Coordinates of C-alpha atoms and ligand atoms in Angstrom, one line a residue:
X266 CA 116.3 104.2 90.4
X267 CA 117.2 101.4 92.9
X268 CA 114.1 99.6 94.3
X269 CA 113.3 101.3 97.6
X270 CA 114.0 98.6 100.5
X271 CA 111.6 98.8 102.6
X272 CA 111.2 96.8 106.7
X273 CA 108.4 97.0 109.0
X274 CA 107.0 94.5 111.9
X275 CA 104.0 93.2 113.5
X276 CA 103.9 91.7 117.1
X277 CA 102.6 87.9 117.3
X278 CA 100.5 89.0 120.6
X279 CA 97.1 88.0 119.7
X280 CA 94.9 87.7 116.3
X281 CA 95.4 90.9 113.6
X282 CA 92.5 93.1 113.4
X283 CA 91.4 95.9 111.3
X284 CA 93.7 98.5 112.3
X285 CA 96.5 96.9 111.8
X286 CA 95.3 96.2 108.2
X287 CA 94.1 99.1 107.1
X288 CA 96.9 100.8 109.2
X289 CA 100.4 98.8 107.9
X290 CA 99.5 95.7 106.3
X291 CA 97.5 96.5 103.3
X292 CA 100.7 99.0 102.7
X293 CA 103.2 95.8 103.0
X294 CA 101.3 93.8 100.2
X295 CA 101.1 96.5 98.2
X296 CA 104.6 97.6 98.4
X297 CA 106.2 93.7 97.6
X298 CA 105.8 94.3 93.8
X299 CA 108.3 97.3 93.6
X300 CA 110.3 97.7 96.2
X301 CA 113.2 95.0 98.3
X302 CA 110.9 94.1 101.6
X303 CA 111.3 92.7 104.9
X304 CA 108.4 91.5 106.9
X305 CA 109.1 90.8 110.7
X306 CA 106.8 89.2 112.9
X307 CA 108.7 90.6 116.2
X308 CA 108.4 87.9 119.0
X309 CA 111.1 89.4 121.3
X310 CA 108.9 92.3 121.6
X311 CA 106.1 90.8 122.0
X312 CA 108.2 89.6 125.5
X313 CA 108.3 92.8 127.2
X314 CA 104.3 92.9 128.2
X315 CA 103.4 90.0 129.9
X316 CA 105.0 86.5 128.9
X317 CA 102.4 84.0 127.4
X318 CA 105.0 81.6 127.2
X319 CA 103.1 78.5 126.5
X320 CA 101.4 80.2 123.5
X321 CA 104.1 82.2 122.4
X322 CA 105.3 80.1 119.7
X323 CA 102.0 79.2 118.5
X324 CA 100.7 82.9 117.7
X325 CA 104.0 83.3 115.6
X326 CA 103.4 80.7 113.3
X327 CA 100.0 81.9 113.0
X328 CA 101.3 85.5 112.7
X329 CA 103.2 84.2 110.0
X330 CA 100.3 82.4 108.1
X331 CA 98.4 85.4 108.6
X332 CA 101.0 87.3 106.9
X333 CA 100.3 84.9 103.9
X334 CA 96.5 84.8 104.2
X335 CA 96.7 88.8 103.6
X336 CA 98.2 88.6 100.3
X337 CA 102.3 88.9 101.1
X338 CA 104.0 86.3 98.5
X339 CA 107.5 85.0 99.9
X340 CA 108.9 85.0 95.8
X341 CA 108.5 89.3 96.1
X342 CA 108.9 89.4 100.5
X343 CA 111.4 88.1 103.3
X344 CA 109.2 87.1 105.9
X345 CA 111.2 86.5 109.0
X346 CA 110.8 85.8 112.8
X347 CA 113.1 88.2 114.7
X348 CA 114.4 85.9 117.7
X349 CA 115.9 83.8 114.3
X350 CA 118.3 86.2 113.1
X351 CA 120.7 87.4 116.0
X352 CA 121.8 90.1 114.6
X353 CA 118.8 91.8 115.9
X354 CA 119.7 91.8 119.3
X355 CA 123.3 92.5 119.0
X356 CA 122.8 95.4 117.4
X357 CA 120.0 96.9 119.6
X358 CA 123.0 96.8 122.3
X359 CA 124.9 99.5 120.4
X360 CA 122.6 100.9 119.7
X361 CA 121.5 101.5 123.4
X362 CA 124.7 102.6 124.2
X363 CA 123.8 105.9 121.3
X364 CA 120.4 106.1 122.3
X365 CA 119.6 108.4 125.6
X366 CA 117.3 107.7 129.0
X367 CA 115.9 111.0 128.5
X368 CA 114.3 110.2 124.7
X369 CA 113.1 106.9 125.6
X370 CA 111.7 108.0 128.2
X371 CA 109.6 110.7 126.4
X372 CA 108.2 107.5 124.3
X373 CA 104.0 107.9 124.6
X374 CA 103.9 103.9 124.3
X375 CA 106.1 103.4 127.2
X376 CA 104.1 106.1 129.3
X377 CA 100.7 104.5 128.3
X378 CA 102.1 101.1 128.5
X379 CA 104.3 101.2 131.9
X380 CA 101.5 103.2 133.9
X381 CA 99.3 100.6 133.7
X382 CA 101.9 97.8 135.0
X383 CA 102.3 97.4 138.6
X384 CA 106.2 96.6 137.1
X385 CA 107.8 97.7 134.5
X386 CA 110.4 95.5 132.5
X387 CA 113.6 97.1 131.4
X388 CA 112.7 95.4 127.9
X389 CA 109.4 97.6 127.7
X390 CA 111.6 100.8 128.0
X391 CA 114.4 99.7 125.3
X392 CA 111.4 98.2 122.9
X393 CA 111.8 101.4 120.7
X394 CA 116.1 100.5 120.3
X395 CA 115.2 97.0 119.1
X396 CA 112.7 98.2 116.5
X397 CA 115.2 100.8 115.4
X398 CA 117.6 97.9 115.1
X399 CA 115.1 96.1 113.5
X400 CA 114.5 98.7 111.0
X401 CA 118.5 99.5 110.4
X402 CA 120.0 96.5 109.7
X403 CA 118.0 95.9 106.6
X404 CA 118.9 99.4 105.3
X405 CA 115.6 100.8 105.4
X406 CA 114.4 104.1 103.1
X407 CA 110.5 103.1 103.9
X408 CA 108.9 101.8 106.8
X409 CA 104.8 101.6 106.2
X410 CA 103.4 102.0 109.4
X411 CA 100.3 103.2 111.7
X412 CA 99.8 106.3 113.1
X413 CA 100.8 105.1 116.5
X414 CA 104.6 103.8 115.5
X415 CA 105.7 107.5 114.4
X416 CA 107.6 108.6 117.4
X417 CA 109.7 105.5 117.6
X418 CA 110.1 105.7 113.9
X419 CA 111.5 109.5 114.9
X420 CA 113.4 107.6 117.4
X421 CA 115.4 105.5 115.1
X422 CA 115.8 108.6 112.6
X423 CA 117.4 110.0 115.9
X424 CA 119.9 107.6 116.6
X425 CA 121.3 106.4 113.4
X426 CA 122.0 110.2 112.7
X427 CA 123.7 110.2 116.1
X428 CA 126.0 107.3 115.5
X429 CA 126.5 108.5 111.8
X430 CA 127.9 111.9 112.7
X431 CA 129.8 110.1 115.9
X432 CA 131.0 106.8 113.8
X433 CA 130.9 107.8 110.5
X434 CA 128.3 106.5 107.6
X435 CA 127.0 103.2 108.4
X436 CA 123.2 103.5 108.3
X437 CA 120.6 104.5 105.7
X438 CA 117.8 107.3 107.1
X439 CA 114.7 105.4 107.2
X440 CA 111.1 107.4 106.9
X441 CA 107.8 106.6 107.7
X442 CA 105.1 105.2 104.7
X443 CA 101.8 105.8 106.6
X444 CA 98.6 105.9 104.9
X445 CA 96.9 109.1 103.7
X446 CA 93.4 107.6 106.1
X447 CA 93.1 105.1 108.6
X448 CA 96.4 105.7 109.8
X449 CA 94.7 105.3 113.3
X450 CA 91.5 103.7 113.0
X451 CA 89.7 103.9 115.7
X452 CA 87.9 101.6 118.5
X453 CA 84.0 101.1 117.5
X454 CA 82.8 101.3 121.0
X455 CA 85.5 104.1 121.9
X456 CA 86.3 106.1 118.8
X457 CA 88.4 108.3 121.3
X458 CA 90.7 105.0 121.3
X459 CA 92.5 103.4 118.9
X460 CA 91.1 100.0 117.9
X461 CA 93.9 97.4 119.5
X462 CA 93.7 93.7 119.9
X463 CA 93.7 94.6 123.8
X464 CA 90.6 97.0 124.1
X465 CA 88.3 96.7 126.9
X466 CA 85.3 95.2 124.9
X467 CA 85.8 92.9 122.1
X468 CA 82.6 94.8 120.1
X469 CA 85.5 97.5 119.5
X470 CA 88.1 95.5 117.4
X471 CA 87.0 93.6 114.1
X472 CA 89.6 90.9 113.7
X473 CA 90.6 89.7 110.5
X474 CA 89.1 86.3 110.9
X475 CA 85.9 87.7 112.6
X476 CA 83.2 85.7 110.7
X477 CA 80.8 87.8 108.4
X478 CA 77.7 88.1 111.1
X479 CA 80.3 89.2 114.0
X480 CA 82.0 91.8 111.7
X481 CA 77.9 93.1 111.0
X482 CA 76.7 93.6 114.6
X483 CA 80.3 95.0 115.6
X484 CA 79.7 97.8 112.9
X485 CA 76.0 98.6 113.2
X486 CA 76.7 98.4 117.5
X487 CA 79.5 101.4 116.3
X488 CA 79.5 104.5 118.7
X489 CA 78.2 107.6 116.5
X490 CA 76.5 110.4 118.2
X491 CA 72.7 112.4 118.4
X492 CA 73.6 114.5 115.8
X493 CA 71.7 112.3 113.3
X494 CA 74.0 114.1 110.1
X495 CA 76.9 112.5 108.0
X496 CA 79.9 114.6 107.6
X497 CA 83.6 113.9 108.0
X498 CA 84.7 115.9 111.6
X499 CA 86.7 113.3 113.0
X500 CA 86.8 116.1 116.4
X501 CA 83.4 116.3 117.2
X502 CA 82.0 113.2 115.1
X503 CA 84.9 111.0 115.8
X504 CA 82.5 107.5 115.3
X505 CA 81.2 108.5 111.7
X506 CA 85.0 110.0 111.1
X507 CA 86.1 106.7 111.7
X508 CA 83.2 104.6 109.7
X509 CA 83.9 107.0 106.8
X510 CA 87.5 106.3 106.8
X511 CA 87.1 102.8 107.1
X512 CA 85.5 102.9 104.2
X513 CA 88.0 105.4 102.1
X514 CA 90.5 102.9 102.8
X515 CA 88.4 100.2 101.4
X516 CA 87.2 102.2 98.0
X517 CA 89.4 104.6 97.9
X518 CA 86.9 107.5 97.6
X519 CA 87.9 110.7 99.7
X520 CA 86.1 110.6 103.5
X521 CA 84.6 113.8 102.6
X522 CA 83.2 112.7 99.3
X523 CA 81.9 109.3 100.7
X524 CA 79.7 111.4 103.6
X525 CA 77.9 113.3 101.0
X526 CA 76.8 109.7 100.0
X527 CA 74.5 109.4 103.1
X528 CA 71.6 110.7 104.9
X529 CA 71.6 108.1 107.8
X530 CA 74.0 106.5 110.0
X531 CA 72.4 102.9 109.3
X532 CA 73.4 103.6 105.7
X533 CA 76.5 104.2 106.5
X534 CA 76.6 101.2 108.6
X535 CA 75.1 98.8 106.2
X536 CA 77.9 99.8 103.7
X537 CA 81.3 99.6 105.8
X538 CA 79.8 96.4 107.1
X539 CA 79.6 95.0 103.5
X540 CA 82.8 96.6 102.7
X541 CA 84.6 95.3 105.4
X542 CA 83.2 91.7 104.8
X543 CA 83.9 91.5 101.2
X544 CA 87.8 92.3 102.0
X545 CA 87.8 89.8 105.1
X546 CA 86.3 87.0 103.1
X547 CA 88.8 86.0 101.2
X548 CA 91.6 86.3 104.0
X549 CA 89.5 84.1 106.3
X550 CA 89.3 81.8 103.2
X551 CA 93.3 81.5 102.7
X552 CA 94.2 81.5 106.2
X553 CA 91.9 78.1 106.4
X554 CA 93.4 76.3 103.8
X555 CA 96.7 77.4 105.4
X556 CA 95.8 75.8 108.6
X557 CA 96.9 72.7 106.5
X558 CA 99.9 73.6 105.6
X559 CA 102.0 73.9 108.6
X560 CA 105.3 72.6 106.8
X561 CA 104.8 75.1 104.1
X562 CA 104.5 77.9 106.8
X563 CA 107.8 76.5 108.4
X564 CA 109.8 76.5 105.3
X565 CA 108.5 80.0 104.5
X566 CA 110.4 81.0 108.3
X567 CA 113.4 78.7 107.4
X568 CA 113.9 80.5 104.2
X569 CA 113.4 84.0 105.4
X570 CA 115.5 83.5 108.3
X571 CA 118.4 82.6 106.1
X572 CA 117.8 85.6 103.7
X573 CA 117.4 88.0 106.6
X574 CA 120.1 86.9 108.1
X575 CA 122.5 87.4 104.8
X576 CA 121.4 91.0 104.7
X577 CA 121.7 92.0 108.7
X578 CA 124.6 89.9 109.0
X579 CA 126.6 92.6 106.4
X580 CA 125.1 96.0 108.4
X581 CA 125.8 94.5 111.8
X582 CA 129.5 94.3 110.7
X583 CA 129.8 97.4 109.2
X584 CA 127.9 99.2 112.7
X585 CA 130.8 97.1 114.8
X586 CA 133.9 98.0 112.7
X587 CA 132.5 101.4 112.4
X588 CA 132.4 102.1 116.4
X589 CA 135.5 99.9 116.7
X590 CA 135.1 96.8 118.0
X591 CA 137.6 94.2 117.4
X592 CA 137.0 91.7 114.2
X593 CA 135.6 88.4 115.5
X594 CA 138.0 85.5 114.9
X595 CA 137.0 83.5 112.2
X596 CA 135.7 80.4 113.5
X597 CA 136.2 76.7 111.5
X598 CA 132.8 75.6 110.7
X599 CA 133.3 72.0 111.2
Ligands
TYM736 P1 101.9 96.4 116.3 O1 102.2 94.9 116.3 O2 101.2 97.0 117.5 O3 101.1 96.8 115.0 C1 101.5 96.4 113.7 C2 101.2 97.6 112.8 O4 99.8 97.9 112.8 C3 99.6 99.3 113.0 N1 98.4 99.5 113.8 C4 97.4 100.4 113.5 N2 97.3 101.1 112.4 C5 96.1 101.9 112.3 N3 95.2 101.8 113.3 C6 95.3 101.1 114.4 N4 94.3 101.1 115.3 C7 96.5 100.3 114.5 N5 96.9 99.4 115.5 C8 98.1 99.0 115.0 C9 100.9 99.7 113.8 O5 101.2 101.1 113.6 C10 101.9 98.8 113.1 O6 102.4 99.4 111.9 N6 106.4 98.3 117.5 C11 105.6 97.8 116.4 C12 106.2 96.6 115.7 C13 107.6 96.7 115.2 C14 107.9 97.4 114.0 C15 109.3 97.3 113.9 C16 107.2 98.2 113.1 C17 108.7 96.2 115.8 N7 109.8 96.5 115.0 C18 110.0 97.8 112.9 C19 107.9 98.7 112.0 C20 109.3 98.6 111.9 C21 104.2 97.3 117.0 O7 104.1 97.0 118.1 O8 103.3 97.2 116.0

């Protein structure tokens, strides 16, 4: 069988933490060995929230050394900034003209996001066309993702069907690769919440680079409950729920079977902390020696921009020939 070709993204917007780890990224390194990947680090969506322009630029090329630090290896990956390869944006306007007001509309992330703006760009209510985009020019069959990405991922399920059936075969049906746990994990402080790099208290979100005694406190200051007993009931002991699957993710022992393991929270505690430390460790390490190596980090982008580009470069002319736009001119390179 063909190697599955797999695309997913990850906004430069501020350091990675845990969630987005345990939720995508561990899924990404994983997947480079068999399957045809593209990594994204998505800076034109990282516009439609508000516009840190002066450190734009910077958190992608750390995004992008980050990406590295994890474990992704650009001989097996295309890592790739999205403003560099056109295509993307071209191809989210067609694919606005398929998609409806009333779906994106019915996006959960615009709702939660837009109700807590005073105004709403017209960018945050597309953001769901330029990931499908995203996702369909590279031809998709996998897209690893968290929990929280599902609906667009429906979305853009949604409307390539809709402009196959109107157009005519043009894009591959993508589906969602989410993890069997920690698909959402959770806020410490607010395990109603899902852990995000925005959360109201920093104690909630371990970052990736949090040092060893930061990642410690955050765990043992977790939210549990009075209840005093472990057992995996992520609706009425969402705290331990989430501690437990933390550490299934990490070992890859069942949540239920791990609880049986413990008689006290502080247990618990001490071993997701150690857990959690022992995979950050070496990341932090990597990412350091990285901070040396900006030119290495550049040619990484150069060369993934290229390669992206040779790829969505071919789907992008097959959507616009398909819906019937006229062939460009070829135009004399010198
Ligand atoms: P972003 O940048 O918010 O997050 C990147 C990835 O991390 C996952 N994630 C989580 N998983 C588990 N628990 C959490 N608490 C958690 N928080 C974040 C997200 O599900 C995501 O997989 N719209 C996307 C970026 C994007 C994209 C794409 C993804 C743009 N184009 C194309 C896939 C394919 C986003 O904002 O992810």
């Amino acid at each position: 069988m063909d190697r599955p070709r797999i695309l997913s993204g990850i906004q430069p917007t501020g350091e990675m933490h845990l969630g987005n780890y345990l939720g995508a990224l561990r899924l990404w390194v994983d997947a480079q060995y068999d399957a045809l990947p593209h990594y994204c680090v998505v800076d034109l969506h990282s516009l439609t929230v508000q516009i840190d322009s002066k450190h734009l630029s910077k958190r992608t090329l750390d995004a992008v050394a980050m990406l590295l630090a994890i474990g992704l290896d650009p001989q097996h990956c295309t890592i790739f900034v999205q403003s560099h390869v056109p295509e993307h944006t071209s191809l989210t306007w067609i694919l606005e003209c398929v998609a409806t007001m009333g779906e994106l509309g019915r996006m959960t992330q615009f709702k939660d996001k837009g109700s807590s703006q005073e105004s709403v760009s017209a960018g945050l209510f597309t953001y769901p066309v330029l990931m499908a985009a995203d996702i369909l020019l590279y031809d998709a069959n996998k897209v690893p993702i968290g929990d929280d990405q599902r609906q667009h991922l429906e979305l853009a399920r949604r409307i390539a069907g809709r402009f196959n059936s109107r157009f005519g075969e043009t894009f591959v049906m993508p589906e969602a690769l989410v993890p069997p746990v920690a698909a959402r994990v959770m806020d410490l402080q607010n395990p109603g919440s899902k852990m995000s790099k925005s959360s109201e208290s920093s104690l909630g979100t371990v970052f990736l680079l949090d040092p060893a005694d930061v990642v410690v406190s955050k765990v043992k200051k977790a939210v549990t409950d009075s209840d005093g007993t472990v057992h995996y009931d992520p609706e009425n002991k969402p705290g331990i729920s989430n501690l437990l699957e933390i550490l299934s993710a990490i070992t890859s022992e069942r949540p239920d079977q791990l609880a049986l393991k413990y008689s006290s929270y502080g247990a618990l505690k001490t071993d997701v902390a150690g857990a959690v430390t022992d995979i950050l460790r070496p990341i932090a390490e990597r990412y350091k020696e990285l901070s040396n190596e900006d030119a290495y980090v550049r040619e990484v982008i150069r060369n993934g921009a290229m390669r992206a580009r040779e790829v969505a470069s071919v789907t992008l002319a097959r959507a616009t020939e398909a819906i019937g736009l006229l062939e460009p001119p070829a135009v004399a390179s010198e």
